[in-house]
Structures are given as structure tokens and as C-alpha cells.
PDB file of C-alpha atoms in Angstrom:
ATOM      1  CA  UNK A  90       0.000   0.000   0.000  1.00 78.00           C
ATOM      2  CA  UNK A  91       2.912   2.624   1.075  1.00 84.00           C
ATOM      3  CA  UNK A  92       4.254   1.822  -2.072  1.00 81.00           C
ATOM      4  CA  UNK A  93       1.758   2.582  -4.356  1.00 82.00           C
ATOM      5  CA  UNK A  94       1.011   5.649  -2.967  1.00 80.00           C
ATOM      6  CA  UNK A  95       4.789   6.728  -3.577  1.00 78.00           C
ATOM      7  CA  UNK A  96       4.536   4.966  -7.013  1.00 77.00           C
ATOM      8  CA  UNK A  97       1.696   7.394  -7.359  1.00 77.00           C
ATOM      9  CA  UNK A  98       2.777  10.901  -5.819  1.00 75.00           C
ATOM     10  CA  UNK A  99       6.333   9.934  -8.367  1.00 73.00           C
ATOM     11  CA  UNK A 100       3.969   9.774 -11.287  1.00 71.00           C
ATOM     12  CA  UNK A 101       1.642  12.958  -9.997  1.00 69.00           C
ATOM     13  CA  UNK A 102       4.737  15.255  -9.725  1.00 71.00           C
ATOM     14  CA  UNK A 103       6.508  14.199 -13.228  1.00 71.00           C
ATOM     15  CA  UNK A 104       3.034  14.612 -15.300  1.00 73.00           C
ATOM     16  CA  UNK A 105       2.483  18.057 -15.128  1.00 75.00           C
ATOM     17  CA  UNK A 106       6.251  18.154 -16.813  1.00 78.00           C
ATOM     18  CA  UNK A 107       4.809  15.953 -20.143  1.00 76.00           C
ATOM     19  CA  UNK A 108       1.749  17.753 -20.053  1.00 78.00           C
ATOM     20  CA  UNK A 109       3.401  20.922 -20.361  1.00 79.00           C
ATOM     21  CA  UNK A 110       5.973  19.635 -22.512  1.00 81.00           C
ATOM     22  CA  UNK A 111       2.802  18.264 -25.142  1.00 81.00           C
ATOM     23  CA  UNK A 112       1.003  21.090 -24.358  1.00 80.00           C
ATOM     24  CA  UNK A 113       3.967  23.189 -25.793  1.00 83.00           C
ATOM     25  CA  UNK A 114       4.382  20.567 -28.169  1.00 83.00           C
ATOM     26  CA  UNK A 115       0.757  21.231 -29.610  1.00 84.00           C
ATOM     27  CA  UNK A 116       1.235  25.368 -29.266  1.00 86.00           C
ATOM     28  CA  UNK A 117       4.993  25.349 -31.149  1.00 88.00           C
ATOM     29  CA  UNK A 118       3.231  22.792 -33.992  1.00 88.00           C
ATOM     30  CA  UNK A 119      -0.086  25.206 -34.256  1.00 89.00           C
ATOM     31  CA  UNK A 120       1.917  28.433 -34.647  1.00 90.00           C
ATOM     32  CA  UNK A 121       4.265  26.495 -37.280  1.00 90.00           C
ATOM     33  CA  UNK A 122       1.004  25.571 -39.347  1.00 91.00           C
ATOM     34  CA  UNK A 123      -0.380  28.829 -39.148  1.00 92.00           C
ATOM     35  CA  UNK A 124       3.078  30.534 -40.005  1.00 93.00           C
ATOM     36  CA  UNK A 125       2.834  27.837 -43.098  1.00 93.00           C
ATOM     37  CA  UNK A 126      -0.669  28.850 -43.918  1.00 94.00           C
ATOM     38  CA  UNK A 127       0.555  32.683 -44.329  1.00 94.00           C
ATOM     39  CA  UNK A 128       3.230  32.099 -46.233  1.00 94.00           C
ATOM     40  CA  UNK A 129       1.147  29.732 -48.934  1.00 94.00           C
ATOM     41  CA  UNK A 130      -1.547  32.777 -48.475  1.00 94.00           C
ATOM     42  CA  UNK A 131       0.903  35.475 -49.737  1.00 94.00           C
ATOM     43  CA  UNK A 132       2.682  33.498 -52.130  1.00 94.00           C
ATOM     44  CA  UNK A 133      -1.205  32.467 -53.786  1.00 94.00           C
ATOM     45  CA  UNK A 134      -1.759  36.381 -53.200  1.00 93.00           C
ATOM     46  CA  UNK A 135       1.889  37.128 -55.415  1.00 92.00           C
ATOM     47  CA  UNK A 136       1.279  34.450 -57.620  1.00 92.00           C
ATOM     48  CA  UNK A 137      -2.617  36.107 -58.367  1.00 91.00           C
ATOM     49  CA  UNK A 138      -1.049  39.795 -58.472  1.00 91.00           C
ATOM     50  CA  UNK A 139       1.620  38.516 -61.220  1.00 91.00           C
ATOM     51  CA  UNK A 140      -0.932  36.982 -63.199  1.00 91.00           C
ATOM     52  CA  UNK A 141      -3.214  39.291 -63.348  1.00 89.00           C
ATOM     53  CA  UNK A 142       0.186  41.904 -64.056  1.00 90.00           C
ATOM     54  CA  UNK A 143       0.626  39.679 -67.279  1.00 90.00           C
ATOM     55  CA  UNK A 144      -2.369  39.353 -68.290  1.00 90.00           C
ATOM     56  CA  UNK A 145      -2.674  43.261 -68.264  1.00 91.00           C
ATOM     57  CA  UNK A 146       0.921  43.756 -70.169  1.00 91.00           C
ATOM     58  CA  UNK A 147      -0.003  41.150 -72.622  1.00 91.00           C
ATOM     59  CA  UNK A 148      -3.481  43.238 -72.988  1.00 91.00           C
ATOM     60  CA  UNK A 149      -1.928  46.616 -73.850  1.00 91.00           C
ATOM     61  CA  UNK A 150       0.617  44.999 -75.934  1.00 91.00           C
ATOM     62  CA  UNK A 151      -1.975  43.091 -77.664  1.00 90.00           C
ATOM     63  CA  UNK A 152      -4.498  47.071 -78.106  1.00 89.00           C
ATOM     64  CA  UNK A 153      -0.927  48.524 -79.193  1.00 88.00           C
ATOM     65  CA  UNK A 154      -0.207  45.990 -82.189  1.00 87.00           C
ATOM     66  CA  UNK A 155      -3.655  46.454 -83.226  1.00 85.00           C
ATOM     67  CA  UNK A 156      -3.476  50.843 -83.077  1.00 83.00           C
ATOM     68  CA  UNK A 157       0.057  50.377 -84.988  1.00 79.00           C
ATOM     69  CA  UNK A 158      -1.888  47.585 -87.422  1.00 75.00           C
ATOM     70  CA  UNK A 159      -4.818  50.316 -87.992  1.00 75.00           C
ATOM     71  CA  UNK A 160      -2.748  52.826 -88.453  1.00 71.00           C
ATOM     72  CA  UNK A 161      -0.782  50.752 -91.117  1.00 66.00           C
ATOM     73  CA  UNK A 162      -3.584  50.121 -93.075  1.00 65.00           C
ATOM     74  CA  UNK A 163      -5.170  53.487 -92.713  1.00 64.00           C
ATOM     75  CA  UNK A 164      -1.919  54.908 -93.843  1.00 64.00           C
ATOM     76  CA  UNK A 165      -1.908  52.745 -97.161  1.00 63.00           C
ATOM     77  CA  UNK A 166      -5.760  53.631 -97.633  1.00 62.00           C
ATOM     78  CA  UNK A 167      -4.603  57.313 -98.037  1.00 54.00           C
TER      79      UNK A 167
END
């Protein structure tokens, strides 16, 4: 009986320890995740913005060709 109860106070006083330990365990892995999840966030966000930027260049390059193609052929009409 005596020795169970030391068995048990031994076990009592070294669990708070792992359950700190996990529970620091858990908090280190959540803020990696969410420090993971930002990053993919603002490289989607870049990777949108750049698309969108190309899609625009290619646009006015695309409205430019056809002015300078116009103006070609409205040229040669005169």
C-alpha cells in the first residue's frame, strides 16, 4: 500500500512536466502551421497579383499591335 502511494505521488509530480511539454508541443506545432498557412496565403496572393500583371501587359501589348496595325492600313488607304 505505502508503495503505491509513492509509485503514485512519483507519477503525480513528473506529469504536469509531459503535459506541459505536449502542451507546448501542440502550441509550437499550431503556430508552425499557421506561419505555413501565411506564407502559402501570400505566395497564392503574389502568384494572383503577377498573373493578373501579365495578363494586363499582354493586354496593352496586344491594343498597341492592333493601333500600330490600324494605323498601317489606314496609312496605305490614303
Amino acid at each position: 500500500e505505502a508503495w503505491r502511494r509513492r509509485r503514485r505521488r512519483r507519477v503525480e509530480s513528473t506529469l504536469p512536466d509531459k503535459v506541459q511539454k505536449l502542451r507546448q508541443g501542440n502550441h509550437e506545432y499550431d503556430q508552425n502551421r499557421q506561419d505555413d498557412q501565411a506564407a502559402a496565403n501570400k505566395l497564392m496572393e503574389n502568384e494572383k497579383e503577377t498573373k493578373l500583371d501579365d495578363e494586363m501587359e499582354t493586354e496593352m501589348e496586344t491594343k498597341l499591335d492592333d493601333q500600330k496595325h490600324d494605323s498601317y492600313y489606314y496609312e496605305e488607304e490614303i
